[in-house]
Amino acid sequence: MNLNNNVGSEYPLISVIVPVYNDLIRIGQCIDSLVALSYPSSNYEIIIVDNCSTDGTYDYLLEKLNQAYQPNVRLIKCSTPGSYAARNAGLKIAKGDFVAFTDSDCLVSENWLTNLIEAWYAQSGEVIIAGKVEFFSDRDKLTEQSSLDFENIFSMKQDENAKKGKCITANLFCSKELLDKFTGFDERLKSGGDVEFSQRVVRAGGRVVYCENAEVLHPSRNRNELLVKRKRVVGGTWDAELSAGGIKRKLRFFIGLVKMFIGRTKKTLLLPSMSLTRKSKLVWLLLLIFYTSLSELIKLQLGKETNRV
């Protein structure tokens, strides 16, 4: 056990940090789910970090917080582009002994914080708790069936992430002390900073532990959003290691892209419950994602800047 007490006898202060950039509609829904948590409202704070939105998100939140939300919701601005810079800005003012992260387009389950802290108490040592991420179809946009299939089969598998010593910030929880010790996130990265942080912790002897019942709901991305995300992921890898790496490192990354495409295609074709039509559409999407990854890699090699969003 990490501590002698548990969540049943004491509710430690938790800081929930949510970065937001041009997400006017969904951030309000996210905050609504956060203020409705079963965890005692006096024992957690919500820190919303606006990353210089240009769509009116900040003004909307300022008005909404003044009118509707309880005092434990705080809104700040971060002028450095990138979600990891925004998360680090939130960490600098966080008062909690623990920190939970989620994204502006996510909805948290009612017992999210309670189950996360209970999972932490059940462990020992330096631990990151990786909560479950489940997908739902967003009614405010057109989401293709192939995109929903992709998300449910391949995206944000936190149980698999934890086994590999990884965790994503859609649902990441740990002590503030651990974040301070490892100096938070590498804010130079446009994507993958959460995985990079968790792997630093694991290499130093820490662990990532999966928590099934600390669920966060994430809207399924449509095809265009998946392709944009793929560019950002490749860009994050480029910033983290490929830009300074030699030809052998870049070749290994390319081979990894090929293996991922082949492996996902094989898994799709072997699915017993999916129709042939759905399989063919999903394979076509996998091919588009592979092409987008390869194209972005070539453009970055030729001098293109990495995508912010």
mmCIF file of C-alpha atoms in Angstrom:
data_model
loop_
_atom_site.group_PDB
_atom_site.id
_atom_site.type_symbol
_atom_site.label_atom_id
_atom_site.label_comp_id
_atom_site.label_asym_id
_atom_site.label_seq_id
_atom_site.Cartn_x
_atom_site.Cartn_y
_atom_site.Cartn_z
ATOM 1 C CA MET A 1 0.000 0.000 0.000
ATOM 2 C CA ASN A 2 1.246 3.490 -0.824
ATOM 3 C CA LEU A 3 -0.144 4.991 2.403
ATOM 4 C CA ASN A 4 -1.508 3.716 5.702
ATOM 5 C CA ASN A 5 -4.871 5.364 5.088
ATOM 6 C CA ASN A 6 -7.257 4.879 2.195
ATOM 7 C CA VAL A 7 -9.872 6.854 0.339
ATOM 8 C CA GLY A 8 -12.619 5.575 2.608
ATOM 9 C CA SER A 9 -11.135 7.340 5.643
ATOM 10 C CA GLU A 10 -9.618 10.417 4.001
ATOM 11 C CA TYR A 11 -10.097 12.203 0.702
ATOM 12 C CA PRO A 12 -6.788 13.749 -0.385
ATOM 13 C CA LEU A 13 -6.790 16.923 -2.454
ATOM 14 C CA ILE A 14 -6.674 16.151 -6.193
ATOM 15 C CA SER A 15 -5.960 18.608 -8.999
ATOM 16 C CA VAL A 16 -7.667 17.815 -12.309
ATOM 17 C CA ILE A 17 -5.888 19.465 -15.245
ATOM 18 C CA VAL A 18 -7.576 19.903 -18.640
ATOM 19 C CA PRO A 19 -5.841 21.719 -21.526
ATOM 20 C CA VAL A 20 -8.098 23.230 -24.182
ATOM 21 C CA TYR A 21 -7.492 24.723 -27.614
ATOM 22 C CA ASN A 22 -10.356 25.808 -29.888
ATOM 23 C CA ASP A 23 -12.888 23.390 -28.384
ATOM 24 C CA LEU A 24 -15.764 25.748 -27.673
ATOM 25 C CA ILE A 25 -18.567 23.173 -27.619
ATOM 26 C CA ARG A 26 -17.039 20.155 -25.938
ATOM 27 C CA ILE A 27 -15.081 21.796 -23.105
ATOM 28 C CA GLY A 28 -18.328 22.859 -21.424
ATOM 29 C CA GLN A 29 -19.597 19.279 -21.493
ATOM 30 C CA CYS A 30 -16.281 18.074 -20.083
ATOM 31 C CA ILE A 31 -16.450 20.495 -17.153
ATOM 32 C CA ASP A 32 -20.088 19.572 -16.519
ATOM 33 C CA SER A 33 -19.025 15.936 -16.061
ATOM 34 C CA LEU A 34 -16.132 16.974 -13.792
ATOM 35 C CA VAL A 35 -18.243 19.070 -11.421
ATOM 36 C CA ALA A 36 -20.721 16.183 -11.136
ATOM 37 C CA LEU A 37 -18.130 13.751 -9.733
ATOM 38 C CA SER A 38 -19.000 11.791 -6.594
ATOM 39 C CA TYR A 39 -15.676 12.835 -5.018
ATOM 40 C CA PRO A 40 -16.221 15.582 -2.385
ATOM 41 C CA SER A 41 -16.141 18.935 -4.175
ATOM 42 C CA SER A 42 -14.000 20.516 -1.441
ATOM 43 C CA ASN A 43 -11.304 17.913 -2.051
ATOM 44 C CA TYR A 44 -10.608 18.446 -5.719
ATOM 45 C CA GLU A 45 -9.894 21.401 -7.963
ATOM 46 C CA ILE A 46 -10.372 21.664 -11.725
ATOM 47 C CA ILE A 47 -7.747 23.647 -13.625
ATOM 48 C CA ILE A 48 -8.682 24.533 -17.212
ATOM 49 C CA VAL A 49 -5.705 25.749 -19.234
ATOM 50 C CA ASP A 50 -6.610 27.647 -22.401
ATOM 51 C CA ASN A 51 -3.768 27.324 -24.908
ATOM 52 C CA CYS A 52 -4.505 30.641 -26.677
ATOM 53 C CA SER A 53 -7.715 29.548 -28.403
ATOM 54 C CA THR A 54 -8.895 31.689 -31.323
ATOM 55 C CA ASP A 55 -12.526 30.552 -31.478
ATOM 56 C CA GLY A 56 -13.836 32.317 -28.363
ATOM 57 C CA THR A 57 -13.246 29.363 -26.023
ATOM 58 C CA TYR A 58 -11.551 31.473 -23.327
ATOM 59 C CA ASP A 59 -14.258 34.162 -23.225
ATOM 60 C CA TYR A 60 -16.959 31.474 -23.174
ATOM 61 C CA LEU A 61 -15.283 29.714 -20.266
ATOM 62 C CA LEU A 62 -14.709 32.943 -18.376
ATOM 63 C CA GLU A 63 -18.407 33.774 -18.567
ATOM 64 C CA LYS A 64 -19.530 30.221 -17.819
ATOM 65 C CA LEU A 65 -17.249 29.874 -14.806
ATOM 66 C CA ASN A 66 -18.408 33.188 -13.368
ATOM 67 C CA GLN A 67 -22.080 32.259 -13.763
ATOM 68 C CA ALA A 68 -22.382 28.548 -13.228
ATOM 69 C CA TYR A 69 -19.446 26.750 -11.684
ATOM 70 C CA GLN A 70 -18.319 26.306 -8.127
ATOM 71 C CA PRO A 71 -15.167 28.000 -6.770
ATOM 72 C CA ASN A 72 -13.000 24.897 -7.289
ATOM 73 C CA VAL A 73 -12.901 25.474 -11.082
ATOM 74 C CA ARG A 74 -9.974 27.674 -12.150
ATOM 75 C CA LEU A 75 -9.201 29.062 -15.617
ATOM 76 C CA ILE A 76 -5.751 30.170 -16.758
ATOM 77 C CA LYS A 77 -4.027 30.916 -20.057
ATOM 78 C CA CYS A 78 -0.839 29.369 -21.437
ATOM 79 C CA SER A 79 0.815 31.284 -24.262
ATOM 80 C CA THR A 80 3.287 28.531 -25.197
ATOM 81 C CA PRO A 81 1.747 26.421 -28.000
ATOM 82 C CA GLY A 82 1.152 22.745 -27.267
ATOM 83 C CA SER A 83 -0.961 20.676 -24.886
ATOM 84 C CA TYR A 84 2.039 19.543 -22.825
ATOM 85 C CA ALA A 85 3.108 23.139 -22.231
ATOM 86 C CA ALA A 86 -0.484 23.798 -21.121
ATOM 87 C CA ARG A 87 -0.431 20.823 -18.763
ATOM 88 C CA ASN A 88 2.857 21.996 -17.261
ATOM 89 C CA ALA A 89 1.320 25.443 -16.745
ATOM 90 C CA GLY A 90 -1.507 23.790 -14.836
ATOM 91 C CA LEU A 91 0.977 21.817 -12.744
ATOM 92 C CA LYS A 92 2.707 25.018 -11.645
ATOM 93 C CA ILE A 93 -0.422 26.234 -9.840
ATOM 94 C CA ALA A 94 -1.846 22.837 -8.806
ATOM 95 C CA LYS A 95 -2.509 22.561 -5.065
ATOM 96 C CA GLY A 96 -3.337 18.863 -4.958
ATOM 97 C CA ASP A 97 -1.282 16.012 -3.550
ATOM 98 C CA PHE A 98 -2.417 14.084 -6.628
ATOM 99 C CA VAL A 99 -3.046 15.077 -10.242
ATOM 100 C CA ALA A 100 -5.518 13.639 -12.741
ATOM 101 C CA PHE A 101 -5.459 14.480 -16.437
ATOM 102 C CA THR A 102 -8.133 14.271 -19.086
ATOM 103 C CA ASP A 103 -8.850 16.029 -22.399
ATOM 104 C CA SER A 104 -11.301 18.803 -23.257
ATOM 105 C CA ASP A 105 -13.414 16.521 -25.475
ATOM 106 C CA CYS A 106 -13.771 13.782 -22.837
ATOM 107 C CA LEU A 107 -16.519 12.960 -20.349
ATOM 108 C CA VAL A 108 -15.528 11.389 -17.033
ATOM 109 C CA SER A 109 -17.542 8.761 -15.185
ATOM 110 C CA GLU A 110 -19.139 9.704 -11.860
ATOM 111 C CA ASN A 111 -16.716 7.690 -9.695
ATOM 112 C CA TRP A 112 -13.642 8.522 -11.799
ATOM 113 C CA LEU A 113 -11.527 10.183 -9.096
ATOM 114 C CA THR A 114 -12.660 7.839 -6.340
ATOM 115 C CA ASN A 115 -11.672 4.773 -8.341
ATOM 116 C CA LEU A 116 -8.365 6.315 -9.433
ATOM 117 C CA ILE A 117 -7.270 7.141 -5.894
ATOM 118 C CA GLU A 118 -8.361 3.723 -4.629
ATOM 119 C CA ALA A 119 -6.272 2.100 -7.373
ATOM 120 C CA TRP A 120 -3.278 4.229 -6.333
ATOM 121 C CA TYR A 121 -3.647 3.296 -2.656
ATOM 122 C CA ALA A 122 -3.647 -0.398 -3.605
ATOM 123 C CA GLN A 123 -0.137 -0.065 -5.094
ATOM 124 C CA SER A 124 3.294 0.695 -3.699
ATOM 125 C CA GLY A 125 6.199 2.721 -4.993
ATOM 126 C CA GLU A 126 6.149 5.205 -7.859
ATOM 127 C CA VAL A 127 2.983 4.427 -9.801
ATOM 128 C CA ILE A 128 1.017 5.942 -12.674
ATOM 129 C CA ILE A 129 -2.619 4.839 -12.888
ATOM 130 C CA ALA A 130 -3.910 4.415 -16.445
ATOM 131 C CA GLY A 131 -7.706 4.604 -16.477
ATOM 132 C CA LYS A 132 -9.925 3.046 -19.117
ATOM 133 C CA VAL A 133 -10.847 5.029 -22.261
ATOM 134 C CA GLU A 134 -14.061 4.087 -24.078
ATOM 135 C CA PHE A 135 -15.333 5.599 -27.340
ATOM 136 C CA PHE A 136 -18.752 6.991 -28.222
ATOM 137 C CA SER A 137 -20.202 8.448 -31.423
ATOM 138 C CA ASP A 138 -20.396 12.249 -31.325
ATOM 139 C CA ARG A 139 -23.784 13.373 -32.647
ATOM 140 C CA ASP A 140 -22.456 16.854 -33.463
ATOM 141 C CA LYS A 141 -20.339 15.606 -36.359
ATOM 142 C CA LEU A 142 -20.291 12.961 -39.079
ATOM 143 C CA THR A 143 -18.286 9.930 -38.006
ATOM 144 C CA GLU A 144 -17.847 7.122 -40.506
ATOM 145 C CA GLN A 145 -18.416 3.539 -39.348
ATOM 146 C CA SER A 146 -14.851 2.681 -40.416
ATOM 147 C CA SER A 147 -13.522 5.435 -38.126
ATOM 148 C CA LEU A 148 -15.576 4.183 -35.175
ATOM 149 C CA ASP A 149 -14.345 0.646 -35.909
ATOM 150 C CA PHE A 150 -10.755 1.892 -35.975
ATOM 151 C CA GLU A 151 -11.105 3.669 -32.647
ATOM 152 C CA ASN A 152 -12.709 0.715 -30.882
ATOM 153 C CA ILE A 153 -10.187 -1.802 -32.217
ATOM 154 C CA PHE A 154 -6.902 0.124 -32.227
ATOM 155 C CA SER A 155 -7.045 3.388 -30.252
ATOM 156 C CA MET A 156 -6.226 4.265 -26.645
ATOM 157 C CA LYS A 157 -5.987 0.704 -25.333
ATOM 158 C CA GLN A 158 -4.945 1.637 -21.834
ATOM 159 C CA ASP A 159 -4.769 -1.966 -20.646
ATOM 160 C CA GLU A 160 -2.239 -2.706 -23.405
ATOM 161 C CA ASN A 161 -0.500 0.628 -22.802
ATOM 162 C CA ALA A 162 0.020 -0.195 -19.135
ATOM 163 C CA LYS A 163 1.632 -3.536 -19.960
ATOM 164 C CA LYS A 164 4.120 -1.639 -22.155
ATOM 165 C CA GLY A 165 4.827 0.977 -19.495
ATOM 166 C CA LYS A 166 2.814 3.691 -21.239
ATOM 167 C CA CYS A 167 -0.149 5.908 -20.378
ATOM 168 C CA ILE A 168 -2.014 8.656 -22.232
ATOM 169 C CA THR A 169 -3.260 11.904 -20.702
ATOM 170 C CA ALA A 170 -6.871 11.273 -21.687
ATOM 171 C CA ASN A 171 -6.881 9.341 -18.406
ATOM 172 C CA LEU A 172 -3.652 9.584 -16.384
ATOM 173 C CA PHE A 173 -3.337 9.821 -12.598
ATOM 174 C CA CYS A 174 -0.369 9.983 -10.247
ATOM 175 C CA SER A 175 1.026 11.886 -7.280
ATOM 176 C CA LYS A 176 2.110 15.500 -7.677
ATOM 177 C CA GLU A 177 5.395 14.456 -6.095
ATOM 178 C CA LEU A 178 6.062 12.050 -8.965
ATOM 179 C CA LEU A 179 5.340 14.721 -11.583
ATOM 180 C CA ASP A 180 7.628 17.171 -9.798
ATOM 181 C CA LYS A 181 10.401 14.608 -9.512
ATOM 182 C CA PHE A 182 10.334 13.941 -13.260
ATOM 183 C CA THR A 183 9.799 17.649 -14.133
ATOM 184 C CA GLY A 184 6.422 17.115 -15.788
ATOM 185 C CA PHE A 185 6.052 16.773 -19.538
ATOM 186 C CA ASP A 186 8.482 17.582 -22.325
ATOM 187 C CA GLU A 187 6.609 20.571 -23.724
ATOM 188 C CA ARG A 188 8.722 20.623 -26.867
ATOM 189 C CA LEU A 189 6.661 17.673 -28.076
ATOM 190 C CA LYS A 190 3.468 18.250 -30.061
ATOM 191 C CA SER A 191 2.361 14.643 -29.495
ATOM 192 C CA GLY A 192 3.448 11.678 -27.398
ATOM 193 C CA GLY A 193 4.582 13.682 -24.374
ATOM 194 C CA ASP A 194 2.398 11.547 -22.106
ATOM 195 C CA VAL A 195 4.015 8.324 -23.323
ATOM 196 C CA GLU A 196 7.475 9.892 -23.041
ATOM 197 C CA PHE A 197 6.768 10.926 -19.434
ATOM 198 C CA SER A 198 5.425 7.525 -18.392
ATOM 199 C CA GLN A 199 8.354 5.713 -19.982
ATOM 200 C CA ARG A 200 10.805 7.967 -18.098
ATOM 201 C CA VAL A 201 9.088 6.935 -14.876
ATOM 202 C CA VAL A 202 9.197 3.245 -15.810
ATOM 203 C CA ARG A 203 12.874 3.366 -16.806
ATOM 204 C CA ALA A 204 13.620 4.776 -13.343
ATOM 205 C CA GLY A 205 11.875 1.851 -11.648
ATOM 206 C CA GLY A 206 8.245 3.042 -11.572
ATOM 207 C CA ARG A 207 5.193 1.265 -12.955
ATOM 208 C CA VAL A 208 2.031 1.922 -14.941
ATOM 209 C CA VAL A 209 -1.050 0.151 -13.561
ATOM 210 C CA TYR A 210 -4.353 -0.190 -15.428
ATOM 211 C CA CYS A 211 -7.652 0.674 -13.707
ATOM 212 C CA GLU A 212 -10.700 -0.722 -15.486
ATOM 213 C CA ASN A 213 -13.383 1.077 -13.464
ATOM 214 C CA ALA A 214 -11.948 4.616 -13.709
ATOM 215 C CA GLU A 215 -13.571 5.245 -17.072
ATOM 216 C CA VAL A 216 -13.368 8.235 -19.386
ATOM 217 C CA LEU A 217 -15.531 8.524 -22.489
ATOM 218 C CA HIS A 218 -13.857 9.886 -25.612
ATOM 219 C CA PRO A 219 -15.722 10.929 -28.788
ATOM 220 C CA SER A 220 -14.736 8.867 -31.786
ATOM 221 C CA ARG A 221 -12.767 10.869 -34.319
ATOM 222 C CA ASN A 222 -13.874 10.920 -37.935
ATOM 223 C CA ARG A 223 -11.581 10.133 -40.859
ATOM 224 C CA ASN A 224 -10.188 13.635 -41.220
ATOM 225 C CA GLU A 225 -9.485 13.914 -37.485
ATOM 226 C CA LEU A 226 -7.726 10.540 -37.483
ATOM 227 C CA LEU A 227 -5.460 11.651 -40.321
ATOM 228 C CA VAL A 228 -4.687 14.974 -38.624
ATOM 229 C CA LYS A 229 -3.922 13.092 -35.399
ATOM 230 C CA ARG A 230 -1.612 10.779 -37.325
ATOM 231 C CA LYS A 231 0.380 13.756 -38.621
ATOM 232 C CA ARG A 232 0.707 15.049 -35.059
ATOM 233 C CA VAL A 233 1.867 11.640 -33.774
ATOM 234 C CA VAL A 234 4.539 11.392 -36.470
ATOM 235 C CA GLY A 235 5.541 14.966 -35.680
ATOM 236 C CA GLY A 236 5.826 14.170 -31.987
ATOM 237 C CA THR A 237 8.135 11.238 -32.752
ATOM 238 C CA TRP A 238 10.127 13.461 -35.091
ATOM 239 C CA ASP A 239 10.641 16.108 -32.407
ATOM 240 C CA ALA A 240 11.467 13.541 -29.732
ATOM 241 C CA GLU A 241 14.001 11.421 -31.582
ATOM 242 C CA LEU A 242 13.898 11.278 -35.373
ATOM 243 C CA SER A 243 15.060 14.815 -36.193
ATOM 244 C CA ALA A 244 18.388 14.211 -34.465
ATOM 245 C CA GLY A 245 18.584 10.552 -35.452
ATOM 246 C CA GLY A 246 20.514 9.074 -38.322
ATOM 247 C CA ILE A 247 19.250 7.261 -41.380
ATOM 248 C CA LYS A 248 19.151 3.936 -39.526
ATOM 249 C CA ARG A 249 16.777 5.328 -36.890
ATOM 250 C CA LYS A 250 14.506 6.788 -39.548
ATOM 251 C CA LEU A 251 14.577 3.513 -41.458
ATOM 252 C CA ARG A 252 13.532 1.638 -38.307
ATOM 253 C CA PHE A 253 10.620 4.041 -37.896
ATOM 254 C CA PHE A 254 9.554 3.429 -41.500
ATOM 255 C CA ILE A 255 9.764 -0.333 -41.012
ATOM 256 C CA GLY A 256 7.656 0.094 -37.879
ATOM 257 C CA LEU A 257 4.986 1.897 -39.917
ATOM 258 C CA VAL A 258 4.925 -0.964 -42.420
ATOM 259 C CA LYS A 259 4.682 -3.592 -39.667
ATOM 260 C CA MET A 260 1.881 -1.666 -37.963
ATOM 261 C CA PHE A 261 -0.097 -1.450 -41.203
ATOM 262 C CA ILE A 262 0.356 -5.154 -41.942
ATOM 263 C CA GLY A 263 -0.463 -6.185 -38.369
ATOM 264 C CA ARG A 264 -3.604 -4.062 -38.180
ATOM 265 C CA THR A 265 -4.758 -5.242 -41.601
ATOM 266 C CA LYS A 266 -4.292 -8.861 -40.585
ATOM 267 C CA LYS A 267 -6.189 -8.299 -37.326
ATOM 268 C CA THR A 268 -9.039 -6.634 -39.245
ATOM 269 C CA LEU A 269 -9.349 -9.408 -41.804
ATOM 270 C CA LEU A 270 -9.438 -12.064 -39.074
ATOM 271 C CA LEU A 271 -12.244 -10.430 -37.082
ATOM 272 C CA PRO A 272 -15.054 -13.012 -37.015
ATOM 273 C CA SER A 273 -17.935 -10.661 -36.204
ATOM 274 C CA MET A 274 -17.332 -7.946 -38.810
ATOM 275 C CA SER A 275 -18.890 -7.998 -42.278
ATOM 276 C CA LEU A 276 -16.704 -8.077 -45.380
ATOM 277 C CA THR A 277 -17.904 -4.594 -46.360
ATOM 278 C CA ARG A 278 -16.905 -3.105 -43.017
ATOM 279 C CA LYS A 279 -13.572 -4.909 -43.155
ATOM 280 C CA SER A 280 -12.786 -3.518 -46.599
ATOM 281 C CA LYS A 281 -13.630 0.039 -45.511
ATOM 282 C CA LEU A 282 -11.498 -0.294 -42.410
ATOM 283 C CA VAL A 283 -8.555 -1.649 -44.436
ATOM 284 C CA TRP A 284 -8.892 1.331 -46.795
ATOM 285 C CA LEU A 285 -8.734 3.666 -43.773
ATOM 286 C CA LEU A 286 -5.637 1.821 -42.528
ATOM 287 C CA LEU A 287 -4.042 2.376 -45.917
ATOM 288 C CA LEU A 288 -4.864 6.113 -45.775
ATOM 289 C CA ILE A 289 -3.332 6.335 -42.303
ATOM 290 C CA PHE A 290 -0.180 4.566 -43.490
ATOM 291 C CA TYR A 291 0.104 6.860 -46.519
ATOM 292 C CA THR A 292 -0.444 9.940 -44.319
ATOM 293 C CA SER A 293 2.261 8.786 -41.901
ATOM 294 C CA LEU A 294 4.756 8.163 -44.670
ATOM 295 C CA SER A 295 3.933 11.444 -46.424
ATOM 296 C CA GLU A 296 4.338 13.423 -43.187
ATOM 297 C CA LEU A 297 7.675 11.732 -42.490
ATOM 298 C CA ILE A 298 8.984 12.750 -45.914
ATOM 299 C CA LYS A 299 7.743 16.339 -45.502
ATOM 300 C CA LEU A 300 9.416 16.642 -42.094
ATOM 301 C CA GLN A 301 12.647 15.355 -43.573
ATOM 302 C CA LEU A 302 12.385 18.089 -46.192
ATOM 303 C CA GLY A 303 12.019 20.817 -43.570
ATOM 304 C CA LYS A 304 8.302 21.035 -42.736
ATOM 305 C CA GLU A 305 7.430 22.127 -39.186
ATOM 306 C CA THR A 306 5.513 19.698 -36.992
ATOM 307 C CA ASN A 307 1.750 20.185 -36.591
ATOM 308 C CA ARG A 308 0.386 21.806 -33.435
ATOM 309 C CA VAL A 309 -3.070 20.268 -33.848
#
